[in-house]
Structures are given as C-alpha cells and as structure tokens.
Coordinates of C-alpha atoms and ligand atoms in Angstrom, one line a residue:
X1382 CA 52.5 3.3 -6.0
X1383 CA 53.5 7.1 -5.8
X1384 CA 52.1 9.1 -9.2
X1385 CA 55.8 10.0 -9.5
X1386 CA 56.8 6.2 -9.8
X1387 CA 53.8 5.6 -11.6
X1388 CA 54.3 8.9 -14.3
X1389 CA 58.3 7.1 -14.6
X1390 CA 56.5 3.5 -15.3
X1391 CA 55.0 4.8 -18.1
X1392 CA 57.0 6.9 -19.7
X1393 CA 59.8 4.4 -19.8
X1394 CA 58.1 1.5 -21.6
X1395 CA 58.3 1.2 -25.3
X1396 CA 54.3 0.7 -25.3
X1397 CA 52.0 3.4 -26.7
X1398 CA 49.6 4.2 -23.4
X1399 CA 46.9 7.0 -23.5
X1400 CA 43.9 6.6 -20.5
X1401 CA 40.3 8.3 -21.3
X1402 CA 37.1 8.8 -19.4
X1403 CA 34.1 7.5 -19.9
X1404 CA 33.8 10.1 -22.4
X1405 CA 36.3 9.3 -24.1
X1406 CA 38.5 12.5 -23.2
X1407 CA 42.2 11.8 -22.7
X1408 CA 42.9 11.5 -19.2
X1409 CA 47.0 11.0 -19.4
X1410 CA 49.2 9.8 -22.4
X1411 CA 52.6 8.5 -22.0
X1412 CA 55.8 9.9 -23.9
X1413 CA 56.0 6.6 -26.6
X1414 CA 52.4 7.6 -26.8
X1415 CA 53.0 11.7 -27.7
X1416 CA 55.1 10.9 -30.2
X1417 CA 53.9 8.3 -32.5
X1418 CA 50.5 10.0 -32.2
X1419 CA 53.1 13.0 -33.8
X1420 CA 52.5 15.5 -31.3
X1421 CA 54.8 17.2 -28.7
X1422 CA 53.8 17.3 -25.1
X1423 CA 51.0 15.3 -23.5
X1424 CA 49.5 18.6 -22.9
X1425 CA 48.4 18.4 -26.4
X1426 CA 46.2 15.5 -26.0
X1427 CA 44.7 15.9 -22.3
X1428 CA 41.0 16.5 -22.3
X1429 CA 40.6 15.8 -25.6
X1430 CA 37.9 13.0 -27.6
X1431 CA 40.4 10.5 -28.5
X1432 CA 38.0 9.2 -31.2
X1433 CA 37.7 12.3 -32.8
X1434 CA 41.9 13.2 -32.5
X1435 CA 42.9 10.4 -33.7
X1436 CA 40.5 7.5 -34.6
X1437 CA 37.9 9.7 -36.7
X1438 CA 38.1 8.1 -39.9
X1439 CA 38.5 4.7 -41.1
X1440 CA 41.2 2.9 -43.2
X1441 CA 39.6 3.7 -46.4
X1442 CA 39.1 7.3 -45.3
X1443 CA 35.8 7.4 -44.8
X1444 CA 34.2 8.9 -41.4
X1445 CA 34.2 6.7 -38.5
X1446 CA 31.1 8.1 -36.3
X1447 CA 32.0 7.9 -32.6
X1448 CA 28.5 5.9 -31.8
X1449 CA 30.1 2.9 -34.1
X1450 CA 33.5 3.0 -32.8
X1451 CA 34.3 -0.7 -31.0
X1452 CA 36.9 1.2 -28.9
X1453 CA 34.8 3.8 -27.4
X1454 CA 31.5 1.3 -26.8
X1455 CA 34.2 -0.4 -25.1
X1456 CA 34.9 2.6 -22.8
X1457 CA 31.5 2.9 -22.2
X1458 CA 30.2 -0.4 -21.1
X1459 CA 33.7 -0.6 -19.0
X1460 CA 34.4 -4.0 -21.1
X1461 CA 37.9 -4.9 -22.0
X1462 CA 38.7 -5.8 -26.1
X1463 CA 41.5 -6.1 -28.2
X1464 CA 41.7 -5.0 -32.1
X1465 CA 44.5 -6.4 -34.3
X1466 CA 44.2 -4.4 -37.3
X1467 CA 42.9 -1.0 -36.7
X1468 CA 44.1 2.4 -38.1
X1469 CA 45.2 5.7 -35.9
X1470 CA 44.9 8.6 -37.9
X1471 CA 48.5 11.4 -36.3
X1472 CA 49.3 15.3 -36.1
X1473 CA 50.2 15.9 -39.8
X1474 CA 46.8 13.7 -41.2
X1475 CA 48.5 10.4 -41.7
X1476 CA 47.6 7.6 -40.5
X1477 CA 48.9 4.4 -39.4
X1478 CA 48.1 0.5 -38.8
X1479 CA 47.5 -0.6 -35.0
X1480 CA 46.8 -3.6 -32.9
X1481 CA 45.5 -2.0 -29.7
X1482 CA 43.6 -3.1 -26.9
X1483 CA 41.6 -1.4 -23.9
X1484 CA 40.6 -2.6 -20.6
X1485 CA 38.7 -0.7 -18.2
X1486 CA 40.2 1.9 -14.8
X1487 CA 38.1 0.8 -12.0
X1488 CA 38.5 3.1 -8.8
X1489 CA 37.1 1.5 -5.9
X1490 CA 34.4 -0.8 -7.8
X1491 CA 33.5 2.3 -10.3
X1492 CA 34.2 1.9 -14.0
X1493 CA 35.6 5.6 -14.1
X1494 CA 37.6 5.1 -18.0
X1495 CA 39.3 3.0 -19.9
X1496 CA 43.6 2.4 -20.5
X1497 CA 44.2 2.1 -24.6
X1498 CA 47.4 0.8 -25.4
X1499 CA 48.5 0.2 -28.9
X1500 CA 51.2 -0.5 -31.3
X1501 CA 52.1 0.3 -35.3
X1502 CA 52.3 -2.8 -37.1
X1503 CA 53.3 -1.1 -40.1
X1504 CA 55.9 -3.3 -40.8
X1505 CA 54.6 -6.6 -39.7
X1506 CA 51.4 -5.7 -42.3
X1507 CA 54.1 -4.9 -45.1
X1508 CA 55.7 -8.4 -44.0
X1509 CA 52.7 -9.9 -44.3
X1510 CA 51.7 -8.5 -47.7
X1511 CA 55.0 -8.7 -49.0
X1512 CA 54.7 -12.5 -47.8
X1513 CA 51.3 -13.2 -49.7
X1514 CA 52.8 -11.6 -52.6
X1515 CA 55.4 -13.4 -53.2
X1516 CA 53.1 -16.9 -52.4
X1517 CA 51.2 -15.4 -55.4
X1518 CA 54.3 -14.6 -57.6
X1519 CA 55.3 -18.5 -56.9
X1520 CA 52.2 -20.1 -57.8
X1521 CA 52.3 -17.9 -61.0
X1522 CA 55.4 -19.2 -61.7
X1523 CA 54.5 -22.7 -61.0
X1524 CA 51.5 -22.6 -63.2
X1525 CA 53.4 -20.8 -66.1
X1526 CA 56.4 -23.5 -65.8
X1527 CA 53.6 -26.1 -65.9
X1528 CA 51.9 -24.8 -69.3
X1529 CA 55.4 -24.5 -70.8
X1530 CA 55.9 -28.0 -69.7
X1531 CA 52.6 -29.3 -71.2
X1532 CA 53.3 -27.5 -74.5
X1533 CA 56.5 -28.7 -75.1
X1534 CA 55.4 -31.9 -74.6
X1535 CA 52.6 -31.2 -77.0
X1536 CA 54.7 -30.3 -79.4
X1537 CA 57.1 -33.0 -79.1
X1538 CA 54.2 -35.3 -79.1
X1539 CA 53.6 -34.0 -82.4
X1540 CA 56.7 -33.6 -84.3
X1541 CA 57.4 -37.3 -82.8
X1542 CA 54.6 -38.7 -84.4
X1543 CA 54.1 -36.9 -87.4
X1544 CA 57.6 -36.4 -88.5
X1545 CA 59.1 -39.5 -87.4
X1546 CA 55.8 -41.4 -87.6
X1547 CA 55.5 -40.9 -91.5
X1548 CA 58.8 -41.2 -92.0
X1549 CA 59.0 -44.3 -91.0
X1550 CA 55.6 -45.5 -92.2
X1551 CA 57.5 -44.1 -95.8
X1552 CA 60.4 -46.3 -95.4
X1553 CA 58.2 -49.7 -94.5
X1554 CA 56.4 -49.0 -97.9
X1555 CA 59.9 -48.6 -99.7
X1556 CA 61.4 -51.5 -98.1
X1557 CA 57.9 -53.5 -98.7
X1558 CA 57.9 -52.2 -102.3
X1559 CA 61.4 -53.4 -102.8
X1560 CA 61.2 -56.9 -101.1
X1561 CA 58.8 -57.3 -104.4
X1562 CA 61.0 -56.8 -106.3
X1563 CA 64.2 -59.3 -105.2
X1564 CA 65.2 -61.6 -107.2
X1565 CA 63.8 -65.4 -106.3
X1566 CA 67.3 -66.9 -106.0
X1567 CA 69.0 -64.0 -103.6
X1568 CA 68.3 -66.5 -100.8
X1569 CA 68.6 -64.6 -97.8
X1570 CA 67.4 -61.3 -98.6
X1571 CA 63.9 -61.5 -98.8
X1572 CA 63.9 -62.9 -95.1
X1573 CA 66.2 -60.1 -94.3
X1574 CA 63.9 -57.7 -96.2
X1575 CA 61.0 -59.0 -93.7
X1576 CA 62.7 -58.6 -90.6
X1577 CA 63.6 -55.3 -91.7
X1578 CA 59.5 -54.4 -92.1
X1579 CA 59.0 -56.0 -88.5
X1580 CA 61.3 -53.6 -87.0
X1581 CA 60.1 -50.8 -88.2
X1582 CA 56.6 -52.0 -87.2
X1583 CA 57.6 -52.2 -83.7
X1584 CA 59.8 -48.8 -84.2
X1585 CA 56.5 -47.1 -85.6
X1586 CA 54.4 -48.7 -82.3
X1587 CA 57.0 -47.5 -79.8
X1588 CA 57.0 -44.1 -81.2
X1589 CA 53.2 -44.2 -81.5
X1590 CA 53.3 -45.1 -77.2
X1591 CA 55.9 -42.4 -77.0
X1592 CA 54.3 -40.0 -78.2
X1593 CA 50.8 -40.7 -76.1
X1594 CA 52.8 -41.1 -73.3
X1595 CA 54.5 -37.2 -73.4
X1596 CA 50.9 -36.0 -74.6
X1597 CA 47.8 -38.3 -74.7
X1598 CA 45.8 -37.0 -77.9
X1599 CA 42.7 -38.4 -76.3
X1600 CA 42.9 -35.8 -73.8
X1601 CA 42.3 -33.1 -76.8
X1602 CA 40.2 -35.3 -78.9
X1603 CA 38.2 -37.3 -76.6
X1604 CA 38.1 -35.3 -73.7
X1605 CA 39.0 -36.1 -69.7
X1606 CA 36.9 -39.2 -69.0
X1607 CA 38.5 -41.1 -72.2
X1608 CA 42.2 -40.5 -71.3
X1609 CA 42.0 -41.2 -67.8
X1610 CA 40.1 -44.8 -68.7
X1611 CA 43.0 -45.2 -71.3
X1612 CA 45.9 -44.2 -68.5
X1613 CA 44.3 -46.3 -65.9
X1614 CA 44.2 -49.8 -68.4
X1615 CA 47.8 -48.6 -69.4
X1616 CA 48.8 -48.6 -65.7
X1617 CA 47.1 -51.7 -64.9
X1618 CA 48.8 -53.2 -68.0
X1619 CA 52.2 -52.1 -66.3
X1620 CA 51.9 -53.2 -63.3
X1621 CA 49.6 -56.2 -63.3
X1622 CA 47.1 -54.5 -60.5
X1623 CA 43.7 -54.9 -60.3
X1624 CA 41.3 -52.1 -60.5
X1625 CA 37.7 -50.4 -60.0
X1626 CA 37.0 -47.3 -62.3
X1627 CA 34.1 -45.7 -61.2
X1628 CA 33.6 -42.4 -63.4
X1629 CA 30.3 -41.0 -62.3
X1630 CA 30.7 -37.6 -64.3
X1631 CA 28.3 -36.8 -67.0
X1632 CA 29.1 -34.2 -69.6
X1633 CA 30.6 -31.3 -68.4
X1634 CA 32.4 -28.7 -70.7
X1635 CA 35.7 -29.7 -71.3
X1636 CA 38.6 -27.0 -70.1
X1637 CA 41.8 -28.1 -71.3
X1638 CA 44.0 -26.6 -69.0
X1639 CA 42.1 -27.9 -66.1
X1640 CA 41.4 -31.5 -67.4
X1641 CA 45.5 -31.6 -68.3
X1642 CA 46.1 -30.3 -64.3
X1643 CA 43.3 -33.5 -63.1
X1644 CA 44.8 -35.9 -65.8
X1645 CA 48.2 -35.7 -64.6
X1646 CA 47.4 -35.4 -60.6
X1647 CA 45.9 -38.9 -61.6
X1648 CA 49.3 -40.0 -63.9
X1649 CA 51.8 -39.1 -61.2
X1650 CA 49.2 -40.5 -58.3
X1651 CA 49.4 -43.9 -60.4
X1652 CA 53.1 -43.6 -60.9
X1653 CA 53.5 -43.2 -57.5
X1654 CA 51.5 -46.4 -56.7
X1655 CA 53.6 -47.9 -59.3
X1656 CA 56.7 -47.0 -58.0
X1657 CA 56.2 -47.0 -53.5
X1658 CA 52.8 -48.4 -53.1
X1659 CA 53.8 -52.0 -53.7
X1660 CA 49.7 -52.3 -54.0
X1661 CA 48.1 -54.9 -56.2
X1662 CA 44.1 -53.5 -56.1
X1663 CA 43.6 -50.1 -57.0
X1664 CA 40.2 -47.9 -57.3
X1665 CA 39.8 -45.2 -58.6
X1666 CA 36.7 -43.2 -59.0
X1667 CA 35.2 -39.6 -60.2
X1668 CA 32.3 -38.1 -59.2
X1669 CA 30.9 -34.4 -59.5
X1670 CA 29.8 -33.1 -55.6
X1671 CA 28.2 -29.3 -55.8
X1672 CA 29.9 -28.3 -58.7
X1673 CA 33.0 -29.8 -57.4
X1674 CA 35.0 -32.8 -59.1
X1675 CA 36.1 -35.0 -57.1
X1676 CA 38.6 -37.7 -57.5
X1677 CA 39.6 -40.6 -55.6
X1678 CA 42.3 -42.8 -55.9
X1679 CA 42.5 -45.3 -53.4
X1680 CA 45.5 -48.6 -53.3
X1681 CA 45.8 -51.6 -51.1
X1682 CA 49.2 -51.2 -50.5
X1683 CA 51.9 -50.3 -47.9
X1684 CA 50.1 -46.4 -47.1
X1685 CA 52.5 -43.3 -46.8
X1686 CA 54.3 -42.4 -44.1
X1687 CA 53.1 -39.3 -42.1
X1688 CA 56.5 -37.1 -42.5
X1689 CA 56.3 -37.8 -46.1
X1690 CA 52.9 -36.4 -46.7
X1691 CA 54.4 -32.8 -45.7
X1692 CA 57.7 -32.9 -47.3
X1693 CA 58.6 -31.0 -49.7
X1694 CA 58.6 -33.9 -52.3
X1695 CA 58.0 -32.4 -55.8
X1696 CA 56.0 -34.9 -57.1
X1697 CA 53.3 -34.4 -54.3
X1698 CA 54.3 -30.4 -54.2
X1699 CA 53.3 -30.1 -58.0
X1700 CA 50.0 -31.7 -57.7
X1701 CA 49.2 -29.4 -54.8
X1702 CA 49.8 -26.4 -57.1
X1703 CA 48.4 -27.5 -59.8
X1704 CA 45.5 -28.5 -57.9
X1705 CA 45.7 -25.0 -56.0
X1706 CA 45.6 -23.1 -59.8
X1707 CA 41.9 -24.0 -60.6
X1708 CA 41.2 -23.3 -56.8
X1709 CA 40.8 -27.1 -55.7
X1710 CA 42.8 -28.7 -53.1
X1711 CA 44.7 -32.2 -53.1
X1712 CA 45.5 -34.0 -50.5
X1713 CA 47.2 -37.9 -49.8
X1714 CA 47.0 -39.9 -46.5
X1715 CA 47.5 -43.3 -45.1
X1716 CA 44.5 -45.7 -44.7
X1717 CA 43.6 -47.4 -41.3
X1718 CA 43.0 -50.5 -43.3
X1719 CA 46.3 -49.7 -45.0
X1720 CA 47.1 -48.3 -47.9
X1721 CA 47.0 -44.1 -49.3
X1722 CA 44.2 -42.7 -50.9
X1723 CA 44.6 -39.9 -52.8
X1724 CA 41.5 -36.9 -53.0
X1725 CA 41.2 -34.1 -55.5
X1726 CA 38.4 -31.4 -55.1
X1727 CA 38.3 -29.4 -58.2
X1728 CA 35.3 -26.8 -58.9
X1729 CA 34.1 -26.8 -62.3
X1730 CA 31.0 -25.0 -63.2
X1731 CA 28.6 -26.8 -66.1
X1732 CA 28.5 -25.3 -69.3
X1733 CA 26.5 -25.9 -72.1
X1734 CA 27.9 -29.2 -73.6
Ligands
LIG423 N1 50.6 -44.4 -53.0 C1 51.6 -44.3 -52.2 N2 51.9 -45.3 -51.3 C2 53.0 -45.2 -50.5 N3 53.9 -44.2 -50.5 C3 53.7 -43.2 -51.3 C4 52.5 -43.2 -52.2 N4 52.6 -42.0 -52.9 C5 53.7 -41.4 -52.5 N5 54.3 -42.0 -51.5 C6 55.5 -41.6 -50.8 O1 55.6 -40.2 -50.8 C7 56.9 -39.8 -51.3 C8 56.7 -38.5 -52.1 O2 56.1 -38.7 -53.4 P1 56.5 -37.8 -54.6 O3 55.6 -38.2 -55.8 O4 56.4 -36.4 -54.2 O5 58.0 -38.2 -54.9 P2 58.6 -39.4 -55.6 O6 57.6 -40.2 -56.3 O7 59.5 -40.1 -54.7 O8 59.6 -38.7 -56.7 P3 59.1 -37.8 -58.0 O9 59.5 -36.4 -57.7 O10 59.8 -38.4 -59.1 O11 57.6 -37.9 -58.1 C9 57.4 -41.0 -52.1 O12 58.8 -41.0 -52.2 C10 56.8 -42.2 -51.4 O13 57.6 -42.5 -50.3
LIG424 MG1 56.2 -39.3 -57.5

C-alpha cells in the first residue's frame, strides 16, 4: 500500500492510532489521535516519549516512572498487550480513562516499534459506576423496606398481644366472676356463661399464635436456634411432614438483624415447601463452616424448575437480598434424587457470649 493510501487509512478511522520506536518516541499519530490527545497537528507529537507526553502519571496522580510502564516494556520486548482501564494524561493537564492496546511494527523480521491504539471510555466507566450505584441504592432500599417491615410487625406483635391479649384475659375474669354469681334457677345462662369463657379462650390462643406468627418473641428472648426449632415443629405441625433438625451451632453472639434476615430465609423456604414442594420429609440443618453459617434446607418433593430459580420471583428475590445485606449468599436448586435444597452462607464472626 502507497504511504498516501496508508496516511488516508488512518486518518479516516474513528480509532485513536499513534506508532513509536523502540524508544518509545512517536513515530506517526493519526488525526482522531491529535485531537483527543488535545493537541493540533501531528507535528506536535512526532519524536516525542510517548510515556512521558502523555502517560507520565498514574490515575491517582502520582508519577508513573517509564521503567514500570506495561506499555513501553511492551514496546521493548516487541510483545503485543492490551490494557482496559488505563489513564492518558492530554495538552491542557487532564486526563482521561483508556482501553488501549499495542502490538509490535515488524519490518522484514525486525521488531523496529510498536502501534498503540486506544479509546476513552469515559462514558462506559460513568455507566458502569452509575450502574453499581444504583445496585447499591436498591439494596439499601431493600434492606431499609425490610427493617420497616420487621418493625411494624414487631410492633403489631406487641400491641396484638398486650392490648388485645389483656383485654380479653380482663373480660374472661368478668364473665368468670359473673357466671358466680347467676342465680341457680336461670337455667340456661350459666351454660351460656361457659361457652362464652371457651370462646374467649380460644380468641386469647389465636391471638397469642397471631401474634408469634407476625413476630416470634423467641427470636428476641431466646435467641436464633430456639425460634427456628419452634418454626420448624410449627411447620411440621401444618403440614404433617416429617423432619431432621440438625442444629450444630454452639453459642455465638446473637445479632438481631442478622438472625431475623436467617429466621425468615428459613420461614419463607418452609412456606415455600408448604405451598409447591408437595414434599412429605424435610431436613433441615445448621452448622457454623469458617466463621460462616451455613443452612440447609433440604425436601423430598417435586424439586424446582430451572427457569424458576432465576425469575424474578419475590419471594426467592428477597431472600437473596436479605442474604446479600450481611454479605452471605443464598441459593435454591433441584436435587438429582429429586427434590430443592435450599443453602444459606452467612458470615458471622464469634463474640464473646
Ligand atoms: N421447595 C420448592 N419446591 C418446588 N418448587 C419451589 C420450591 N421453592 C420454590 N419453588 C418454586 O419457585 C417459585 C418461586 O418461589 P417464590 O417464593 O419466589 O414465589 P412464590 O412462593 O410463588 O410466591 P411468594 O412471593 O408469595 O413467595 C415458586 O412459585 C415455585 O414454583
Ligand atoms: Mg414463596
């Protein structure tokens, strides 16, 4: 090819091209090249240290000696490489990010330089931070909705039991106190009188379950490994399933937001058995790995489909992030022998207890 055709190549590609000698002096620069370095004419860069124009600092700022530049060892040893997140510092003393590679000129068999090309990825960086930003600003979000959610359950926990607890407690002693009292011959009433007291027994049990239900007070009182032994007995209660429990953890200091975020991965994992598994054996067991909890929750039933594993199902979605908060990771699959099995890795570190 004629240097004319050669000169027209590369000034008309969008591509930022500059060529340098084994020293690393610039050897040619194409037009894209000029101007995003921020200078005029290519005569403004021929026979110059590349390095030392334009890649003599790093991102931080700091100097970037030419003996520990990639690029230039690159040059030297005629090796090709390719950098995705450098910086180019330009004319007025700013600098950019570039992904840039360079492969080596060979003229008949001699390693005589090296072609950079490069690009600013200014905007795919901002995309990217932007991006992980707003991940971060989500799972926030998700953790704050997921407090509110446990503390208005706490506190209609609470006012459920103690309000309408007492209250009704209060009126089984009037009505008890007044059944005394009926006169022998008033046939029917003090039958009527006693079914009364039996309904608000069961009323004062229901509200009793209720209340555990939207917040288990063992979970404040008792601690982790006594709610999830009372939640597992209550499911198998339910649902008539079978079950191991296997809870090899020994004391470690309780952290109430964390123990709420395992207690209900392992609620909704047994609702979900509950509800799809159509399983009638579950186990179910805890075990502490390298300062790591892990949980298991294994069923015997029909196993999850694949494309529901993914999906953005917010039952398995919200155990993810809650999972994702205290840095663990949950995941769900099918068994070969059939069957899901659920596995939570949470670290914990061991306090004093
Ligand atoms: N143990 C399991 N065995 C079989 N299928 C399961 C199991 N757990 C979950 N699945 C499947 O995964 C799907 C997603 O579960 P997920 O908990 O996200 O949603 P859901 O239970 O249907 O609704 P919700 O949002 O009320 O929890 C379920 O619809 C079900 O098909
Ligand atoms: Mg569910």
């Amino acid at each position: 090819m004629s240097e004319e055709k050669s000169q027209l190549l590369l000034n008309s590609t969008g591509e930022a091209i500059y060529g340098v000698d084994l020293d690393g002096e610039c050897i040619f620069a194409n037009k894209t090249c000029v101007k995003m370095l921020g200078y005029r004419d290519e005569q403004d860069l021929l026979g110059r240290n590349m390095h030392n124009l334009i890649h003599h600092s790093r991102a931080d700022g700091t100097r970037y000696p030419l003996e520990e530049c990639i690029i230039h060892q690159a040059i030297t040893t005629g090796k090709g490489i390719h950098l995705d997140d450098d910086v180019f510092w330009i004319a007025d003393g700013s600098s950019f990010s570039v992904e840039c590679s360079s492969y080596p000129i060979n003229r008949e068999g001699l390693n005589i330089g090296s072609v950079v090309s490069f690009s600013d990825i200014t905007e795919r960086k901002n995309r990217d931070r932007e991006l992980i930003e707003s991940r971060e600003h989500m799972r926030n979000l998700a953790k704050r909705l997921q407090e509110i959610r446990e503390e208005e359950r706490t506190l209609i926990a609470r006012e459920i039991h103690d309000e309408l607890g007492q209250t009704l407690t209060g009126l089984k002693m009037d009505l008890f106190w007044l059944s005394g009292r009926l006169p022998k011959n008033w046939k029917h009433l003090p039958r009527r009188a006693q079914e009364m007291i039996s309904l608000i027994d069961s009323t004062i049990n229901f509200v009793r379950k209720l209340s555990t239900e939207l917040r288990p007070s063992m979970l404040d009182d008792l601690g982790l490994k006594a709610a999830i032994e009372w939640q597992v007995q209550e499911f198998a209660q339910r649902t008539r399933c079978k079950y191991r429990l296997d809870l090899k953890i020994r004391d470690f200091s309780p952290d109430s937001d964390r123990d709420t975020a395992i207690f209900r991965i392992l609620q909704e994992s047994l609702t979900n058995i509950a509800r799809h598994a159509k399983a009638d054996y579950v186990e179910i067991s805890m075990n502490e790995i390298d300062s790591q909890l892990l949980l298991t929750i294994k069923d015997n039933g029909i196993g999850i489909d694949k494309e529901k594993i993914n999906s953005s199902s917010l039952g398995l979605i919200s155990m993810r992030e809650r999972a994702g908060t205290f840095g663990g990771e949950f995941s769900i699959r099918a068994l070969a022998e059939g069957g899901s099995q659920v596995t939570l890795n949470i670290p914990y570190s061991r306090g004093i207890t």
